[in-house]
Short mmCIF file of C-alpha atoms in Angstrom, two decimals:
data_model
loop_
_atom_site.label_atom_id
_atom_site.label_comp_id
_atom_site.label_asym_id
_atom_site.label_seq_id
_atom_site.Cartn_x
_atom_site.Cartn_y
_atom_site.Cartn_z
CA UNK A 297 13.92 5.91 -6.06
CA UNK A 298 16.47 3.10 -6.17
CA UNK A 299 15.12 -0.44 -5.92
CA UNK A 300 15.77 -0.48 -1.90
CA UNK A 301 13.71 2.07 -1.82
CA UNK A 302 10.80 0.77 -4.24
CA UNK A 303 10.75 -2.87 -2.54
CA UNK A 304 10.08 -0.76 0.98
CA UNK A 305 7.42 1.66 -0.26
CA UNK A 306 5.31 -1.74 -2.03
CA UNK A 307 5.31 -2.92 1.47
CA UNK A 308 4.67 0.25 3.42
CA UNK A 309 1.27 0.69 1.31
CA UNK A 310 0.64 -2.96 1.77
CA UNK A 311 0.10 -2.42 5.31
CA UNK A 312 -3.25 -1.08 4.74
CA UNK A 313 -5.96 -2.04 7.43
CA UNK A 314 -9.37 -1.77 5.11
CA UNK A 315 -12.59 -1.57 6.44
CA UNK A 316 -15.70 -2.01 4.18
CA UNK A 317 -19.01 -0.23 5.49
CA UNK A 318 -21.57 -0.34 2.37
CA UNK A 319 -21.39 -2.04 -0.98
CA UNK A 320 -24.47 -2.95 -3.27
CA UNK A 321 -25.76 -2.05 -6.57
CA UNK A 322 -28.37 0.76 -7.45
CA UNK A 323 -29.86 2.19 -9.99
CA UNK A 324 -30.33 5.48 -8.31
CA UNK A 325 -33.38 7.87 -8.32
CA UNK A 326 -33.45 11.12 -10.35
CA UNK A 327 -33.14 13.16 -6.97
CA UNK A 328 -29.68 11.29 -6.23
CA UNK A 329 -27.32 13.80 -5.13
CA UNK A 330 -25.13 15.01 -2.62
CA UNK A 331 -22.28 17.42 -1.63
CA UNK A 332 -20.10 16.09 1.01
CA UNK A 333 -16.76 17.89 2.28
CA UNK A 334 -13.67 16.33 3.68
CA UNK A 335 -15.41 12.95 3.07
CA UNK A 336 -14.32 10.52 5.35
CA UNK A 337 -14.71 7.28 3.68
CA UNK A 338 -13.78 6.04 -0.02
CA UNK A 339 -16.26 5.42 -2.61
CA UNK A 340 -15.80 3.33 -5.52
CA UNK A 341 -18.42 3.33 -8.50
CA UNK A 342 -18.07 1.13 -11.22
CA UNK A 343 -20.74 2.67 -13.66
CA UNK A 344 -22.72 0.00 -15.88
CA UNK A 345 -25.46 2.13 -17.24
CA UNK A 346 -26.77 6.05 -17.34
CA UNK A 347 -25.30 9.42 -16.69
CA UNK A 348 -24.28 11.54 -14.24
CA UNK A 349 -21.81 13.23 -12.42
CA UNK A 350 -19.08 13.02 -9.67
CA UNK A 351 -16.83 15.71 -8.50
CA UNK A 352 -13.95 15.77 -6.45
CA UNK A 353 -12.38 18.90 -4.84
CA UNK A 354 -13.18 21.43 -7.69
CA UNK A 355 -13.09 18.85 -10.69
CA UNK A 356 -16.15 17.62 -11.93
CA UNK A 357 -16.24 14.24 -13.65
CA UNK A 358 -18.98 12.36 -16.10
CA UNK A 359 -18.50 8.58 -15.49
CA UNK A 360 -19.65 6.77 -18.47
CA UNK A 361 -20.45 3.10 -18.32
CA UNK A 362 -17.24 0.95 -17.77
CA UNK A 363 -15.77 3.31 -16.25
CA UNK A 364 -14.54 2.45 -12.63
CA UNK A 365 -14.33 5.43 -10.42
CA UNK A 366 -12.47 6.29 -7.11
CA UNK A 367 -13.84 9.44 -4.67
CA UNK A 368 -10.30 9.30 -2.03
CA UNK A 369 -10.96 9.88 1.58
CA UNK A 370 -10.38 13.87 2.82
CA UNK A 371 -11.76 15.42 -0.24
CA UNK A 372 -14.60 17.21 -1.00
CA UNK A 373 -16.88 14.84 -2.81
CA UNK A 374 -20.27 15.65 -4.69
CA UNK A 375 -22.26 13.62 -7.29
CA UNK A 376 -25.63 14.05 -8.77
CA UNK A 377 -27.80 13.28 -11.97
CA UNK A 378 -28.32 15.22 -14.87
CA UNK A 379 -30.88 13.35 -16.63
CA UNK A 380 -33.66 11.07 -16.25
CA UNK A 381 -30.83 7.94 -17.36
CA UNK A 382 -29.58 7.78 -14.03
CA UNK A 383 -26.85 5.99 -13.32
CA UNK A 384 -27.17 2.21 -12.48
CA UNK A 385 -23.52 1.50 -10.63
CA UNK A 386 -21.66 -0.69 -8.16
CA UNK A 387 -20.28 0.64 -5.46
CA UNK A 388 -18.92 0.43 -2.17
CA UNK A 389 -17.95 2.81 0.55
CA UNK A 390 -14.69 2.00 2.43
CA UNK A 391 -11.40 3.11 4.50
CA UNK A 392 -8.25 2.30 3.91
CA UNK A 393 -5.57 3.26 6.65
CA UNK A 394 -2.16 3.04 7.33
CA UNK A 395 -1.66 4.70 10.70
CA UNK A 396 -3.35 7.74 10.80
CA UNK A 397 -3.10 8.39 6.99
CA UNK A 398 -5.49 7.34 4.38
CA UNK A 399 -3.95 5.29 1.58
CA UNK A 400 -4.64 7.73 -1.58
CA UNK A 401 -3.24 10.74 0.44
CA UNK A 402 -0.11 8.40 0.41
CA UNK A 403 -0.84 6.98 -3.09
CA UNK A 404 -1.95 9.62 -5.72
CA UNK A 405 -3.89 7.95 -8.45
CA UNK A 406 -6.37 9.55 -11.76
CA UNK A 407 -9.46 9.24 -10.56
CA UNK A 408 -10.46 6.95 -13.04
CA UNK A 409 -10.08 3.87 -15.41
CA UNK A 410 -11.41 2.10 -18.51
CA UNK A 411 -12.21 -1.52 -17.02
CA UNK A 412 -10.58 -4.15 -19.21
CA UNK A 413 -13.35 -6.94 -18.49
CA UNK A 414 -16.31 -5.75 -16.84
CA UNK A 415 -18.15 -8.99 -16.78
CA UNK A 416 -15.29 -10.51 -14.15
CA UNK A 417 -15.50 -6.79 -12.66
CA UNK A 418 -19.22 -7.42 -11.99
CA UNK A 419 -18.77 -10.46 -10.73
CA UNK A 420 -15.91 -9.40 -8.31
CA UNK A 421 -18.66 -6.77 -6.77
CA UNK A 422 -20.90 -9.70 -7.09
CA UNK A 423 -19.13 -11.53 -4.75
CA UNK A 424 -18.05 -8.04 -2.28
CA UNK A 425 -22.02 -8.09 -1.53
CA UNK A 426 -23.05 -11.11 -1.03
CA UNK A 427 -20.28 -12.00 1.46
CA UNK A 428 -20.81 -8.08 3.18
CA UNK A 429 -24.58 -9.81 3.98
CA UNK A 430 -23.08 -12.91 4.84
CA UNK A 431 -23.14 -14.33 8.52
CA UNK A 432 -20.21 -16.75 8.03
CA UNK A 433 -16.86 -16.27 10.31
CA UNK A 434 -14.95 -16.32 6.72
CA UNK A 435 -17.29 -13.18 5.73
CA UNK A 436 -15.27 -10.38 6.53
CA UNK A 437 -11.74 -12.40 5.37
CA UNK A 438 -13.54 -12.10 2.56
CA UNK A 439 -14.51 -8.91 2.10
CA UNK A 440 -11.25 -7.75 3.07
CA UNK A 441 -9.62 -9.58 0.58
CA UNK A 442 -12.20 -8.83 -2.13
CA UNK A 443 -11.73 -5.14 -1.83
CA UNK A 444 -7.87 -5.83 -2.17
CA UNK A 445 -8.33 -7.39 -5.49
CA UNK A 446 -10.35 -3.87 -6.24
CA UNK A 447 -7.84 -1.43 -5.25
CA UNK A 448 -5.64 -3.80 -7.16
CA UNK A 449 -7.51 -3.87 -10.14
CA UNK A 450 -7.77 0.43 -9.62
CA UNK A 451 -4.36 1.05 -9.85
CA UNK A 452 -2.91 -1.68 -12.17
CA UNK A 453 -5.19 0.33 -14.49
CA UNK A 454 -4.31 3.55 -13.86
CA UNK A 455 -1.92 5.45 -15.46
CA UNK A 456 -1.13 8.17 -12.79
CA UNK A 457 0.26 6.56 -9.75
CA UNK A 458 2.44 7.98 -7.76
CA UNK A 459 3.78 8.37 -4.37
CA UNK A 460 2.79 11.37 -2.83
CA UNK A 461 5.24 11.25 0.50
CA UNK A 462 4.92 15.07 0.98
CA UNK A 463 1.62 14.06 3.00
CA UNK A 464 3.30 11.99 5.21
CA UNK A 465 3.94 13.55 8.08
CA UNK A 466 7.25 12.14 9.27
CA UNK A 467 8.26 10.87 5.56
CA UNK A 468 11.40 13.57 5.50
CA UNK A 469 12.99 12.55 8.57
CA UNK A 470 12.62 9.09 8.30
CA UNK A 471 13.52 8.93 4.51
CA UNK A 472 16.83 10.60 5.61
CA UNK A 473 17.01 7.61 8.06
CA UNK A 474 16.34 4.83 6.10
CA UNK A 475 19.25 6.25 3.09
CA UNK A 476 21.86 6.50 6.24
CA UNK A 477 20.73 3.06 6.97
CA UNK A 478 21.65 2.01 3.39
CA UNK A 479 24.46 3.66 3.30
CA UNK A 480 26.11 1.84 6.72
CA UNK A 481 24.84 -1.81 6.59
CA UNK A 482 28.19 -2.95 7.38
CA UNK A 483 28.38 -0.57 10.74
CA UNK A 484 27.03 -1.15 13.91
CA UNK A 485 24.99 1.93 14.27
CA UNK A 486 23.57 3.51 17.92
CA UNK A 487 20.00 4.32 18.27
CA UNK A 488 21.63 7.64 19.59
CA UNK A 489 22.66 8.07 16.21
CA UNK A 490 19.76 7.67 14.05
CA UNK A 491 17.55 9.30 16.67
CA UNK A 492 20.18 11.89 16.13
CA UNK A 493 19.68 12.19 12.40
CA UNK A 494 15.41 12.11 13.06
CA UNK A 495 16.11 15.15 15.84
CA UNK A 496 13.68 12.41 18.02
CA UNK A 497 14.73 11.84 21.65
CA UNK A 498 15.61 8.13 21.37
CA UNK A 499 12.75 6.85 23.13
CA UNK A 500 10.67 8.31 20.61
CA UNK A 501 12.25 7.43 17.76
CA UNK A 502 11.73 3.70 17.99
CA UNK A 503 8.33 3.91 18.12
CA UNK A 504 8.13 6.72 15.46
CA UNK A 505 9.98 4.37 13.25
CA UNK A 506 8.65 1.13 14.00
CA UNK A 507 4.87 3.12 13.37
CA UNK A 508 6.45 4.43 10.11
CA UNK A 509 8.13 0.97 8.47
CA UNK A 510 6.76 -2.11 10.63
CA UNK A 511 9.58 -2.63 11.83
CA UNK A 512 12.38 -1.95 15.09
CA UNK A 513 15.53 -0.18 13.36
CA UNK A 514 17.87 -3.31 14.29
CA UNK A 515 14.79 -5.57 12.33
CA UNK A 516 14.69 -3.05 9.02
CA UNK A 517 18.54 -3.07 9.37
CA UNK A 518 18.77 -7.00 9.15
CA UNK A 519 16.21 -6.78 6.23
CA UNK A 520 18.32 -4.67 4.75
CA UNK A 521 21.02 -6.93 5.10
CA UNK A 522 19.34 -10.10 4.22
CA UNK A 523 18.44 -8.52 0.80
CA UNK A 524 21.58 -7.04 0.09
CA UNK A 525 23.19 -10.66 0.81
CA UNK A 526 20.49 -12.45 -0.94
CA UNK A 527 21.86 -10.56 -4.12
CA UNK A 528 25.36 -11.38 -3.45
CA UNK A 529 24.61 -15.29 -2.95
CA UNK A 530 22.70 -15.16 -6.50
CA UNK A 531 25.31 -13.19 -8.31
CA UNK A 532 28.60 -13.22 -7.29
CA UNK A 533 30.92 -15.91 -5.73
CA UNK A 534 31.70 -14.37 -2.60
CA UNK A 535 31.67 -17.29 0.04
CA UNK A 536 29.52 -16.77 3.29
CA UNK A 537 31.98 -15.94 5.38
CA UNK A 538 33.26 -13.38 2.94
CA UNK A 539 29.67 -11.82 2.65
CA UNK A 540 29.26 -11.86 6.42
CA UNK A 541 32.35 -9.77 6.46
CA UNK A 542 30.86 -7.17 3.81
CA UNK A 543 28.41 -6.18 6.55
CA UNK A 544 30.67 -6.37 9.78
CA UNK A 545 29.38 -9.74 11.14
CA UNK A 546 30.36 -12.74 12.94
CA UNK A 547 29.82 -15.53 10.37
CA UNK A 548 27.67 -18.03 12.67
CA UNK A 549 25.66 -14.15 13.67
CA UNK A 550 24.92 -13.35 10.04
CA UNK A 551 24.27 -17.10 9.13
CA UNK A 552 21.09 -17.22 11.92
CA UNK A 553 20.28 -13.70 10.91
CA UNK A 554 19.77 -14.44 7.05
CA UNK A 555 17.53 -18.35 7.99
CA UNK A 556 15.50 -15.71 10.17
CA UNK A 557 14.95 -13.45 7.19
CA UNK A 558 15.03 -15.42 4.40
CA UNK A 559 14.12 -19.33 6.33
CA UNK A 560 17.13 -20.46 4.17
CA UNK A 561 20.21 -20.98 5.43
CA UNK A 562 22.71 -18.90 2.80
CA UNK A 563 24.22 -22.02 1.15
CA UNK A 564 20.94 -23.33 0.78
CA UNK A 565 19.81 -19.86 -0.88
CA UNK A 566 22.54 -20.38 -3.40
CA UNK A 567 21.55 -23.79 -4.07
CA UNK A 568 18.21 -22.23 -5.49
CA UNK A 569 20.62 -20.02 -8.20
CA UNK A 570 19.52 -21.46 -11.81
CA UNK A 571 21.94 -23.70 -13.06
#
């Protein structure tokens, strides 16, 4: 995956629209468990004390305490106790979608981690619960953005990450796209064309690819450009107008299209190189 490629994918799973039904802390009873298939929420437990177990699919797993632990959306989940030192945990139960797919089909993680400081871990649930009872308009900005800084924390600390674009649906296709895009930023290419390359009826496509990246293919293409040009300003000594003509365009055209990227004008970008 080149860095194109990288940059797009940390802003495709970025997209994520989170939604945060349950979080607390319990110190559950010794009758605690459940079996749950194709689960359709997340569950994160952050285990402080006690024993237990959690399975997903057919793996089971015995959290001990420190551990944080995710349960991903569309699995099989189960958990129960096996002792009278029941677990006493954080947790929360939430989705996280990005179109119709959840994020850890799209993002393959271990289903675990050793938390580094589990006093500002605490305190980070801490703060999930008391603003998921709060009435305040802020509340759910919060909670949002709390839960971001967990799934943060989850996969900074994991050593298994991985994109796992064989579950999205249209990933092929559009992949094939987005290279051919790459691969032409100085051409002017049809819709025709890249619906062509999609086998979409053009209609279709720009929605299908808008829905897939954010973006219309003429807006992806100038992003493209922008950050192929931004590299260029910062490390070579091609003028503008020389670097406009590196991608086919008019010099006052790609001059308005890189302030609308970038909200520099490209002289003023290279004015920002270290000197």
């Amino acid at each position: 995956m080149n860095l194109s490629q990288h940059t797009f994918w940390k802003k495709y799973i970025a997209r994520v629209k989170i939604d945060v039904d349950h979080a607390a802390y319990t110190k559950v009873v010794r009758s605690w468990t459940d079996v749950i298939p194709a689960c359709p929420v997340n569950r994160l437990y952050f285990i402080i004390e006690g024993e237990g177990y959690v399975k997903i699919g057919d793996q089971t797993y015995y959290p001990k305490p420190g551990e944080l632990y995710l349960l991903p959306a569309g699995r099989d989940q189960a958990y129960g106790t096996i002792s009278d030192d029941t677990f006493g945990k954080y947790w929360c139960h939430f989705t996280a979608k990005i179109g119709d797919l959840d994020l850890f089909q799209i993002l393959s993680t271990a289903p675990s981690i050793v938390v580094k400081d589990p006093v500002l871990l605490k305190e980070t649930f801490e703060k999930l619960i008391s603003n998921r009872r709060s009435d305040a308009f802020s509340a759910e900005f919060r909670v949002t953005g709390i839960l971001h800084e967990l799934i943060a924390e989850f996969i900074d600390g994991n050593a298994a990450v991985k994109l796992n674009l064989a579950t999205t649906p249209t990933y092929e296709k559009m992949n094939g796209v987005l290279r051919y895009m790459e691969q032409h930023m100085a051409e002017q290419i049809s819709i025709e064309t890249l619906a062509q390359l999609a086998h979409y009826h053009p209609n279709y496509f720009i929605n299908a690819f808008k829905q897939f990246t954010g973006y219309s293919p003429i807006q992806y293409m100038n992003h493209l450009r922008s950050e192929k040009a931004k590299d260029l300003l910062l490390t070579t000594e091609l003028n503008v107008s020389q670097i406009a003509d590196a991608f086919g365009m008019e010099l006052s055209y790609f001059s308005r299209m890189f302030k609308e990227q970038t909200g520099f004008k490209p002289t003023a970008f290279r004015d920002l190189r270290p000197r």
